mmCIF file of C-alpha atoms in Angstrom:
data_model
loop_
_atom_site.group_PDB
_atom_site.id
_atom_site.type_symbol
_atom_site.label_atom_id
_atom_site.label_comp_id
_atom_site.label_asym_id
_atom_site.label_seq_id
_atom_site.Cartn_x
_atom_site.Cartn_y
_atom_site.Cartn_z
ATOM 1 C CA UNK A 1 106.290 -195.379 -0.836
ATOM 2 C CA UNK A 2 107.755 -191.820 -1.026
ATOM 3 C CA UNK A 3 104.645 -190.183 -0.500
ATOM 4 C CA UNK A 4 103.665 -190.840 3.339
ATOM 5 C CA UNK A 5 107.680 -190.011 4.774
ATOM 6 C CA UNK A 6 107.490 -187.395 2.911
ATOM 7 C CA UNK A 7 104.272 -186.036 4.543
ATOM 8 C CA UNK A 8 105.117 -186.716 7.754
ATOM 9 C CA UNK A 9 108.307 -184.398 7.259
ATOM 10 C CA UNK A 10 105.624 -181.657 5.897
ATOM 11 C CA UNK A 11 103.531 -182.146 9.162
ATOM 12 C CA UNK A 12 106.550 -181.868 11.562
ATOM 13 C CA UNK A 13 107.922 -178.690 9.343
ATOM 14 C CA UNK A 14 104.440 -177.590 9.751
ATOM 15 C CA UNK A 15 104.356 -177.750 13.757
ATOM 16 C CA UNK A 16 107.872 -176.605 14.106
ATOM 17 C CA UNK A 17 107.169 -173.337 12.263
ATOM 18 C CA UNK A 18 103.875 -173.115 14.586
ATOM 19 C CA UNK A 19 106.630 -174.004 17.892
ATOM 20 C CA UNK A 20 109.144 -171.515 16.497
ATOM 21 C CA UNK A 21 107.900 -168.538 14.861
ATOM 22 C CA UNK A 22 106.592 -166.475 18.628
ATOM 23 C CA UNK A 23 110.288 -166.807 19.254
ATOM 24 C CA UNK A 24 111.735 -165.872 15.527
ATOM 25 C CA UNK A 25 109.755 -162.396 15.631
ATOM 26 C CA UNK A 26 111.876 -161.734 18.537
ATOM 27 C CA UNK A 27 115.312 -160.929 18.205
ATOM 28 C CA UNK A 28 118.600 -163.642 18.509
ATOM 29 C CA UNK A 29 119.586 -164.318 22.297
ATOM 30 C CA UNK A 30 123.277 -163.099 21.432
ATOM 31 C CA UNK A 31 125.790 -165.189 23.575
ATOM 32 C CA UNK A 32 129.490 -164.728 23.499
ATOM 33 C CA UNK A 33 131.728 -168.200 23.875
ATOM 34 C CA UNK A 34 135.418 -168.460 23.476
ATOM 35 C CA UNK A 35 137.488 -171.988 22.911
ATOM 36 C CA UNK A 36 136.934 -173.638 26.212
ATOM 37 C CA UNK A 37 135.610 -177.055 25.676
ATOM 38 C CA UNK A 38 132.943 -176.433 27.859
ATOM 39 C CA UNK A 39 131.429 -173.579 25.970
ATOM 40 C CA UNK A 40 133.010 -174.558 22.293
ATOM 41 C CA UNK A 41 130.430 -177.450 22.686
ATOM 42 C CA UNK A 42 127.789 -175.144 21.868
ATOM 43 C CA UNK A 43 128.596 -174.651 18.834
ATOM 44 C CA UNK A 44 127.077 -178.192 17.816
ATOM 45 C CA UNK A 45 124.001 -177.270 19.139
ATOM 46 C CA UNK A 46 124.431 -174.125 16.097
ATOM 47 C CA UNK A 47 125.515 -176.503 13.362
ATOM 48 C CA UNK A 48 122.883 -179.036 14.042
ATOM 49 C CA UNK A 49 119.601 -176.387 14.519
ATOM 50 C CA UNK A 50 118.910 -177.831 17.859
ATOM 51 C CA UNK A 51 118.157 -173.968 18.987
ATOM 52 C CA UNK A 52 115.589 -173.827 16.831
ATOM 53 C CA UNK A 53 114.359 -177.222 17.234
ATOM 54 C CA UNK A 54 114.029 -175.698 20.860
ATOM 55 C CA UNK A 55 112.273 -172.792 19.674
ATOM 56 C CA UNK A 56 114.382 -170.043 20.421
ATOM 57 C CA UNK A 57 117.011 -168.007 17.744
ATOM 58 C CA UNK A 58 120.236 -167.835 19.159
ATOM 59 C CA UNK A 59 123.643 -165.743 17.917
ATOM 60 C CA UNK A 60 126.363 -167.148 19.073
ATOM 61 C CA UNK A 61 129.403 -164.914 18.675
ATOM 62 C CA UNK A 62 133.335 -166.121 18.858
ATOM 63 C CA UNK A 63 135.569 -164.445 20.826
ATOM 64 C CA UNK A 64 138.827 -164.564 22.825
ATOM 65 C CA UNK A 65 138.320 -164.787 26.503
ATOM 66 C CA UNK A 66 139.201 -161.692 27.650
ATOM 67 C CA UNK A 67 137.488 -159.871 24.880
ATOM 68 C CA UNK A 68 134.265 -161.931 25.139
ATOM 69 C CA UNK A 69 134.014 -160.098 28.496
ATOM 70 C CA UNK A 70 134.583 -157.495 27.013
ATOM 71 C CA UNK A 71 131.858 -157.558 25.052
ATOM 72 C CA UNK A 72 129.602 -158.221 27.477
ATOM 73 C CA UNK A 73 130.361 -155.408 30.032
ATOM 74 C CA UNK A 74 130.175 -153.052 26.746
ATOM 75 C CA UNK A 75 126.789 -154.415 26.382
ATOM 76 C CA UNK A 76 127.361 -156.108 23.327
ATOM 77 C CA UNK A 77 125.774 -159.401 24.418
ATOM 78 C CA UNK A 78 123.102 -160.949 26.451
ATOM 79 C CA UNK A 79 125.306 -163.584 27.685
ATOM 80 C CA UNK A 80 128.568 -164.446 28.439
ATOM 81 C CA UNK A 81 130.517 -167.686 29.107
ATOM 82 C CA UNK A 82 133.019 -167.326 31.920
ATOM 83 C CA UNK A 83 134.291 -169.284 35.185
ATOM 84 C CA UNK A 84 132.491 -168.644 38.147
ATOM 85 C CA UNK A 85 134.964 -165.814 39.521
ATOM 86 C CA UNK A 86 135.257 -164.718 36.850
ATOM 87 C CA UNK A 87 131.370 -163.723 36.888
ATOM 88 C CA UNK A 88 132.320 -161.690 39.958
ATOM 89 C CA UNK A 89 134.891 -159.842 38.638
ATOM 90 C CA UNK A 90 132.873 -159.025 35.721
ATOM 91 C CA UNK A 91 129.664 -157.830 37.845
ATOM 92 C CA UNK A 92 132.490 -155.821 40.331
ATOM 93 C CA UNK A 93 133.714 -153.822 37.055
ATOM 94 C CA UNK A 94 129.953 -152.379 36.487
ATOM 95 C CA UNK A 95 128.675 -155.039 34.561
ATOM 96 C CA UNK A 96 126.176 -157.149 36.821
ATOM 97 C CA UNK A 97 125.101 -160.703 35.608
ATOM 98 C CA UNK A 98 123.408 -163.889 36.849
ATOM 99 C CA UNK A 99 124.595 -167.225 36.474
ATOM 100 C CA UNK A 100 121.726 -169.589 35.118
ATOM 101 C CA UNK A 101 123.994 -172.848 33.914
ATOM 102 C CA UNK A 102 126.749 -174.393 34.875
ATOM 103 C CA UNK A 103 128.174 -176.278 31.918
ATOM 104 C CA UNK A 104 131.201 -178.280 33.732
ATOM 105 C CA UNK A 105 134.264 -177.771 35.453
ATOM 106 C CA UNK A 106 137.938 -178.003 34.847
ATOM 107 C CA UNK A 107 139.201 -181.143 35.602
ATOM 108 C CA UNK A 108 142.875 -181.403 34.850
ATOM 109 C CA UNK A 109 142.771 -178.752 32.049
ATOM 110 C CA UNK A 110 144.098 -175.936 34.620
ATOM 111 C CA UNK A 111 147.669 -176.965 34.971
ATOM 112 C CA UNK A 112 150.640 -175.705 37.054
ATOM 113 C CA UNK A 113 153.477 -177.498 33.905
ATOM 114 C CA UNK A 114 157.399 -177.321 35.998
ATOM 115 C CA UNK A 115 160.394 -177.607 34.284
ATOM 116 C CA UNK A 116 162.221 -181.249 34.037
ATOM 117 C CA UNK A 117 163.505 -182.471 37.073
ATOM 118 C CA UNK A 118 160.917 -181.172 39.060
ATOM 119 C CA UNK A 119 158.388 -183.782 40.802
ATOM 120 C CA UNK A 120 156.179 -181.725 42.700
ATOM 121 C CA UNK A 121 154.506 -178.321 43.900
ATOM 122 C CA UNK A 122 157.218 -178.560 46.861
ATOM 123 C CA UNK A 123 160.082 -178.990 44.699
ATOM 124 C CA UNK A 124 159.460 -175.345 43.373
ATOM 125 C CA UNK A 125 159.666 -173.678 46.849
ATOM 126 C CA UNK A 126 161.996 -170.295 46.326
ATOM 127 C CA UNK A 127 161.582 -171.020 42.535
ATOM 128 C CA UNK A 128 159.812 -168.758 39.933
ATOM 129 C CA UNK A 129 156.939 -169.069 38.696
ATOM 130 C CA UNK A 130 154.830 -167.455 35.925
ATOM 131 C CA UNK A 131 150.784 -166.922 36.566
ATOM 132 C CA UNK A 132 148.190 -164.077 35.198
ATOM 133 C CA UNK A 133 148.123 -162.995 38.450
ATOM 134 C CA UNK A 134 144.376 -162.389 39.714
ATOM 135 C CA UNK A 135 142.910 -164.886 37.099
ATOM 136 C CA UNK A 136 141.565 -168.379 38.003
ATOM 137 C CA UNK A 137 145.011 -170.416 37.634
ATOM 138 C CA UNK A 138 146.451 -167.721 40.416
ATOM 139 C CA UNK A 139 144.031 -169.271 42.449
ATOM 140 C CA UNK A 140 144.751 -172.857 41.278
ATOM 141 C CA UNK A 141 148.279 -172.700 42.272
ATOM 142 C CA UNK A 142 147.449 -171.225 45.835
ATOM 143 C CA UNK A 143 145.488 -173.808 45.893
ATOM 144 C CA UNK A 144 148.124 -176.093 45.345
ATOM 145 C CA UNK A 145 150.566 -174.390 47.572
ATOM 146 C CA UNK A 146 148.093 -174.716 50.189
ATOM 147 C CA UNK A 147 147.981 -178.428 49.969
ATOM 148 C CA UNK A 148 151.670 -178.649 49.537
ATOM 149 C CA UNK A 149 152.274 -176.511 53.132
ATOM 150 C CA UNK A 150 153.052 -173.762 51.732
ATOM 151 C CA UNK A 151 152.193 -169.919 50.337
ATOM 152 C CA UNK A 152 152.773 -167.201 48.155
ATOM 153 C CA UNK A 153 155.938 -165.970 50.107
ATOM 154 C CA UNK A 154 157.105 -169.268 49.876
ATOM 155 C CA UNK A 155 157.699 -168.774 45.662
ATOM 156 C CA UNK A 156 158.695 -165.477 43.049
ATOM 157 C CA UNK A 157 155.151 -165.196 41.292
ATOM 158 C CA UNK A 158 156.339 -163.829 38.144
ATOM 159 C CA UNK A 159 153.101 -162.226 35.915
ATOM 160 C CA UNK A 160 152.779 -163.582 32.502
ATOM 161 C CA UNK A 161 149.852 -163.398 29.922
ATOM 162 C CA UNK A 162 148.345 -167.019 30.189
ATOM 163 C CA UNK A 163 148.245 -166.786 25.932
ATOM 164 C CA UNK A 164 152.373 -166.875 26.750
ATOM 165 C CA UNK A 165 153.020 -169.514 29.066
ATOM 166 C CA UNK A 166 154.611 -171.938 26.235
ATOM 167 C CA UNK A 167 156.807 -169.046 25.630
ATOM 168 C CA UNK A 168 157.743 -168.319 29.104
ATOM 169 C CA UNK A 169 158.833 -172.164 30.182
ATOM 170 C CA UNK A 170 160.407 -172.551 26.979
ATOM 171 C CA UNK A 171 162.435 -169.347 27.754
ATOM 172 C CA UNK A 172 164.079 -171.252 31.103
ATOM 173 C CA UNK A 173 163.280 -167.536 32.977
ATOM 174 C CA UNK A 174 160.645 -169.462 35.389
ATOM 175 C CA UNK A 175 160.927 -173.262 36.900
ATOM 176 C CA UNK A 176 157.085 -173.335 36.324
ATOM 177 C CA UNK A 177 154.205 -171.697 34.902
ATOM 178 C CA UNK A 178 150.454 -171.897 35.332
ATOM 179 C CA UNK A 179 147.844 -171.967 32.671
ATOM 180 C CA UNK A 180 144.754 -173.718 31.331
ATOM 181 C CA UNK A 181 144.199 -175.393 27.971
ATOM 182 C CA UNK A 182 145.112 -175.140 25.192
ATOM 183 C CA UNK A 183 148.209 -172.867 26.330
ATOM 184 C CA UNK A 184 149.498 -175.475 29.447
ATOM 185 C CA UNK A 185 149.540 -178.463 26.869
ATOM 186 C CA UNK A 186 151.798 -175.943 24.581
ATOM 187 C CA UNK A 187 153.799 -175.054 27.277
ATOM 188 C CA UNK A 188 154.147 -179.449 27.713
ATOM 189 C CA UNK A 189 155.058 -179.882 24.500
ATOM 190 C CA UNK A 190 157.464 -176.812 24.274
ATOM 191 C CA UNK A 191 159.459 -178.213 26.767
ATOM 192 C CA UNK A 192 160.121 -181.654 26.316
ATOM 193 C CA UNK A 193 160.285 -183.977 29.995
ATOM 194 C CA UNK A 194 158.243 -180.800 31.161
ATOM 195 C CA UNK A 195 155.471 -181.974 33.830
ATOM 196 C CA UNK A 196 151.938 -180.989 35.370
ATOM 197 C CA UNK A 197 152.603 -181.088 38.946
ATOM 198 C CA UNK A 198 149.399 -180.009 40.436
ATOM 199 C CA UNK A 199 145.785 -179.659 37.709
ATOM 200 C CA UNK A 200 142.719 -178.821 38.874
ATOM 201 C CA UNK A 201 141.537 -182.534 38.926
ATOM 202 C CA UNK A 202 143.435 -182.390 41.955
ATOM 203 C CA UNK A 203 140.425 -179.788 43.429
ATOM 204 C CA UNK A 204 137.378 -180.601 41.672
ATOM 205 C CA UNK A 205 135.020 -177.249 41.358
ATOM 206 C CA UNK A 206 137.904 -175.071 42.222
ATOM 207 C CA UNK A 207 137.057 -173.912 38.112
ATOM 208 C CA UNK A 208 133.193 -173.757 37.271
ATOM 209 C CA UNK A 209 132.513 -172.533 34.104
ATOM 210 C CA UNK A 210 129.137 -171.011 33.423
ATOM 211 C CA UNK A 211 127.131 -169.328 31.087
ATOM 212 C CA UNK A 212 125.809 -165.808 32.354
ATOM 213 C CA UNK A 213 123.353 -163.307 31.592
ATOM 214 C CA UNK A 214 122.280 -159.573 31.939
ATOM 215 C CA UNK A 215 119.856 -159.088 34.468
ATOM 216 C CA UNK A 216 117.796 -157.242 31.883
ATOM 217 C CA UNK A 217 117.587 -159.544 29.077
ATOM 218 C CA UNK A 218 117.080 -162.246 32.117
ATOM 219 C CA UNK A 219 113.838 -160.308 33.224
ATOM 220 C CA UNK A 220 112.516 -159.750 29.525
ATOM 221 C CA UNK A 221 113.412 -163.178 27.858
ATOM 222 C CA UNK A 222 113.197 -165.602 30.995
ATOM 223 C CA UNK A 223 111.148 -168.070 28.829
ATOM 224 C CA UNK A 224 113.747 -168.302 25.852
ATOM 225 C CA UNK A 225 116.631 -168.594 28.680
ATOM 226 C CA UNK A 226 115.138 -171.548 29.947
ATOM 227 C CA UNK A 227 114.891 -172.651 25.988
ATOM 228 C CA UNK A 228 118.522 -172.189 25.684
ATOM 229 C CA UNK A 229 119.469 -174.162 28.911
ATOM 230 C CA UNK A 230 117.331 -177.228 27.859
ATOM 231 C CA UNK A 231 119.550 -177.468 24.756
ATOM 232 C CA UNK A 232 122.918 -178.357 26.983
ATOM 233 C CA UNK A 233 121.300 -182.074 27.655
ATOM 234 C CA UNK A 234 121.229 -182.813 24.099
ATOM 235 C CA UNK A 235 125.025 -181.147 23.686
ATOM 236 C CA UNK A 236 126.068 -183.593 26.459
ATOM 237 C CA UNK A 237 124.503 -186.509 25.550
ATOM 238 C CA UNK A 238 125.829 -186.101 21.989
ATOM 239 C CA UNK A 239 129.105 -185.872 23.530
ATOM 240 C CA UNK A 240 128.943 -188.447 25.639
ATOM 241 C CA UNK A 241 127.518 -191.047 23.069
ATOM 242 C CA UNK A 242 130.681 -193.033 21.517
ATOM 243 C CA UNK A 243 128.500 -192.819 18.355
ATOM 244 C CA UNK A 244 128.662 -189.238 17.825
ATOM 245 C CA UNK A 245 131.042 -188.263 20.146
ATOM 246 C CA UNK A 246 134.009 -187.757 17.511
ATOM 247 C CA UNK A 247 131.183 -185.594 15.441
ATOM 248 C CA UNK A 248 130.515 -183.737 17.915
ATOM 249 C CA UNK A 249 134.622 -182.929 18.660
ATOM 250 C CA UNK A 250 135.151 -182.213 14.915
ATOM 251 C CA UNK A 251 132.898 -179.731 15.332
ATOM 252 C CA UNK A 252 134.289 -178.169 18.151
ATOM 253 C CA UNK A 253 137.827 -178.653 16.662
ATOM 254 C CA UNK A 254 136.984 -176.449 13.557
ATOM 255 C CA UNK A 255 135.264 -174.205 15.612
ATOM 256 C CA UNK A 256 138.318 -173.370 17.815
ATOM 257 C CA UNK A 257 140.716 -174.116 14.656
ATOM 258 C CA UNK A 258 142.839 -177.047 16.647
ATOM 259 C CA UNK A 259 143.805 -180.428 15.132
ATOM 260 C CA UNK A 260 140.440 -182.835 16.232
ATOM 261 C CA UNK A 261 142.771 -185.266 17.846
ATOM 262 C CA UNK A 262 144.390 -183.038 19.609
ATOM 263 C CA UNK A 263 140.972 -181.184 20.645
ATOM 264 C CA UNK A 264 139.814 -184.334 21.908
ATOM 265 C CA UNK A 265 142.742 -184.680 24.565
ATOM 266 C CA UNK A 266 141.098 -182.041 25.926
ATOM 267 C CA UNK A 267 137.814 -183.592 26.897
ATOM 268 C CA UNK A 268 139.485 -185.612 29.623
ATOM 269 C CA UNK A 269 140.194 -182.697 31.649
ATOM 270 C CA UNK A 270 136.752 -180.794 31.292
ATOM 271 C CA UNK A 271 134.048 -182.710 33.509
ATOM 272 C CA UNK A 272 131.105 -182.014 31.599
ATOM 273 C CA UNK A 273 127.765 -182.092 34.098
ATOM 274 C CA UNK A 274 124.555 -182.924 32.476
ATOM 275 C CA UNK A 275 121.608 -180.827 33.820
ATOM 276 C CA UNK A 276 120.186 -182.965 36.666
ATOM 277 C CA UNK A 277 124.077 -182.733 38.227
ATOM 278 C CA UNK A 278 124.363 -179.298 37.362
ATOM 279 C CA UNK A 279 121.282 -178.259 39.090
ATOM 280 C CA UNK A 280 122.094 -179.835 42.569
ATOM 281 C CA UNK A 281 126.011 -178.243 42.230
ATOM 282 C CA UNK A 282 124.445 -174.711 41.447
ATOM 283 C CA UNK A 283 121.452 -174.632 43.845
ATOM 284 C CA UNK A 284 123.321 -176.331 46.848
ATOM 285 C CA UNK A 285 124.936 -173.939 49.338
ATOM 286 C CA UNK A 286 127.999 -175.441 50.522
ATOM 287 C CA UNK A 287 130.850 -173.900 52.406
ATOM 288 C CA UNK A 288 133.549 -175.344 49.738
ATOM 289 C CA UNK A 289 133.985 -176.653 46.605
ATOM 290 C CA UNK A 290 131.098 -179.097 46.175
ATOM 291 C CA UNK A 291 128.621 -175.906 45.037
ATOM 292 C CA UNK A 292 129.267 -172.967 42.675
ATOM 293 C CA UNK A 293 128.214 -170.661 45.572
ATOM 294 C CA UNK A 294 130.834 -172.418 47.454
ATOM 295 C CA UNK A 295 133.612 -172.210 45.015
ATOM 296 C CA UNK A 296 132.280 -169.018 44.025
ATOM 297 C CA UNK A 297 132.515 -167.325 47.912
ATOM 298 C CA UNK A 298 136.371 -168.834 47.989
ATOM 299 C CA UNK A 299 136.907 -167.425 44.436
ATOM 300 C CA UNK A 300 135.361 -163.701 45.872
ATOM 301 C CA UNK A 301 137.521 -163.903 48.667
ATOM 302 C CA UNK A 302 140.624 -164.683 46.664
ATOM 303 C CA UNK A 303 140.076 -161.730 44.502
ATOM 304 C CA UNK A 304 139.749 -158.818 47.014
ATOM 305 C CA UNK A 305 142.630 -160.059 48.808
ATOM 306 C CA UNK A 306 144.884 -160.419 45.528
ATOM 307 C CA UNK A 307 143.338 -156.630 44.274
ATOM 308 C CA UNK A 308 141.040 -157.913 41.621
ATOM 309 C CA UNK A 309 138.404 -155.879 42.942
ATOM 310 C CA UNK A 310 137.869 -153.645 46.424
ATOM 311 C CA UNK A 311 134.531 -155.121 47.774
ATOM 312 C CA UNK A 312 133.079 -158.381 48.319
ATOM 313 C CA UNK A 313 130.170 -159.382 45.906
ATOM 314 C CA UNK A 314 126.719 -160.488 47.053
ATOM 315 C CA UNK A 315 127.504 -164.249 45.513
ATOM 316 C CA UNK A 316 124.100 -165.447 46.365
ATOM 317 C CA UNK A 317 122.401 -162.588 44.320
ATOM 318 C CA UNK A 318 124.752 -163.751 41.230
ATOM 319 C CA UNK A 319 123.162 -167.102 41.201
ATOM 320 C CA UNK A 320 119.709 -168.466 39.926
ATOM 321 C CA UNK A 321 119.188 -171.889 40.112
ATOM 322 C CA UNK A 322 115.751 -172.018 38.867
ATOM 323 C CA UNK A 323 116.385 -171.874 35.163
ATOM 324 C CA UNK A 324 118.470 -175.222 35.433
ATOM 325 C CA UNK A 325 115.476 -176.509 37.508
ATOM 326 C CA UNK A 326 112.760 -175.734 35.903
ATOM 327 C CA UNK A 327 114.878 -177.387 32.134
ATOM 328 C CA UNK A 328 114.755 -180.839 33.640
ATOM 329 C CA UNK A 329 111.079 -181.104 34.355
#
């Protein structure tokens, strides 16, 4: 009775050694990830071996977000996790990179949180406002302002280290500020009868987060890239399977060092795409924010004009679709 499970578990160790051990003579895909859902999620995919399962050794290494880019334009990493502008602004500052997945994006996370009393985006005309100016929720709230009938001149943009937005609203120096999670649900709870008055549910794939990779490790380790994108079905489905789903946020929880139930408040507002969705977002070429190259042109255009960088980018070259594509076959 113990005998025949138990060599069935010796014949699949047997073939995944055979499946795995090509891939283990090479060295770890190193990937930096910081504590956006998006990306945190990978660190199930760790915890549970599902990277090797898939055949390829990957390092994942923790960072904040600014210093996981860091790393990679040092050359640290093969990969990076960032938003889609971001990606530009990292390839403008010398360190090119490709875009292979898109893992979700923001929806409702990206918050511009006002100051009681105030109902809407219009109620903070002539008001201040505190932003990282140049950074994805600068583009959120023109965005917003935008929809609302209004622009920049029409507020005080006030430039404030996203990590400090609680800080900022609490100190009553702004009427608003704008920031992403976990620092804009901070900045709720540090003012109490505070409100989000405009999120980026309000623009769907205004925020694309991706995962993104040297062009050089790309070229030499195409094979185990593909590997690594097949993984993120598994990390959705996991997530998205009431079953495991609080496993899988525990995980992510201790990962990022957050309270699980307040981790999983987060999930709401991060629209996580499995990779048959994710493939027709990042290989269509839309003029708005139904593609990443859409979102990604708007996002290249916002940071010339706001002095991120000098030049526009070559977005199409910054994204291959084929990786995605070739995962769901």
């Amino acid at each position: 009775m113990i005998s025949s499970p138990f060599r069935r578990m010796l014949g699949l160790f047997a073939a995944c050694l055979v499946a795995i051990v090509p891939s283990l003579s090479a060295q770890p895909l190193k990937v930096a990830y910081s504590d956006w859902p998006g990306w945190t999620a990978f660190a199930i995919a760790a915890e549970k071996g599902w990277f090797k399962e898939a055949g390829v050794e990957v390092e994942l290494l923790w960072f904040e977000y600014g210093p996981s880019m860091e790393a990679f334009t040092a050359g640290k990493v093969d990969a990076v996790m960032v938003t889609n502008g971001d990606a530009l602004v990292t390839g403008a500052n010398g360190a090119r990179n490709v875009m292979i997945l898109v893992t979700d994006y923001s929806n409702g996370n990206d918050m511009v949180v006002a100051q009681p009393g105030i109902k809407s985006l219009a109620d903070l005309k002539g008001k201040k406002i505190g932003v990282e100016v140049g950074f994805v929720d600068h583009l959120l709230l023109l965005n917003g302002l935008k929809k609302a009938g209004m622009t920049e001149a029409d507020v005080e943009i006030v430039p404030m280290p996203t990590n400090q937005a609680p800080q900022v609203l609490a100190s009553g120096q702004v009427a608003a500020v704008a920031a992403w999670q976990p620092n804009s649900g901070a900045a709720l709870k540090a003012v109490p009868g505070s409100a989000a008055v405009y999120t980026s549910a309000d623009e769907p794939g205004l925020i694309y987060d991706m995962v993104t990779v040297s062009p050089e490790s790309l070229a030499k380790r195409r094979a185990d890239w593909v590997k690594f994108v097949k993984v993120w079905d598994r990390i959705v489905a996991y997530l998205n399977d009431p079953a495991t789903q609080a496993d899988g946020v525990k995980i992510m929880a201790a990962r990022a060092g957050v309270d699980p139930a307040d981790y999983a408040a987060f999930m709401a507002g991060t629209k996580l795409l499995p990779l048959a969705k994710g493939a027709h977002l990042i290989e269509a070429k839309t003029e708005n924010f139904y593609s990443v190259f859409g979102s990604s042109v708007i996002a290249d255009d916002f940071n010339v004009k706001n002095g991120v960088y000098k030049e526009k980018q070559p977005v199409a070259e910054y994204i291959d679709a084929s990786l995605m594509v070739e995962a769901i076959k």
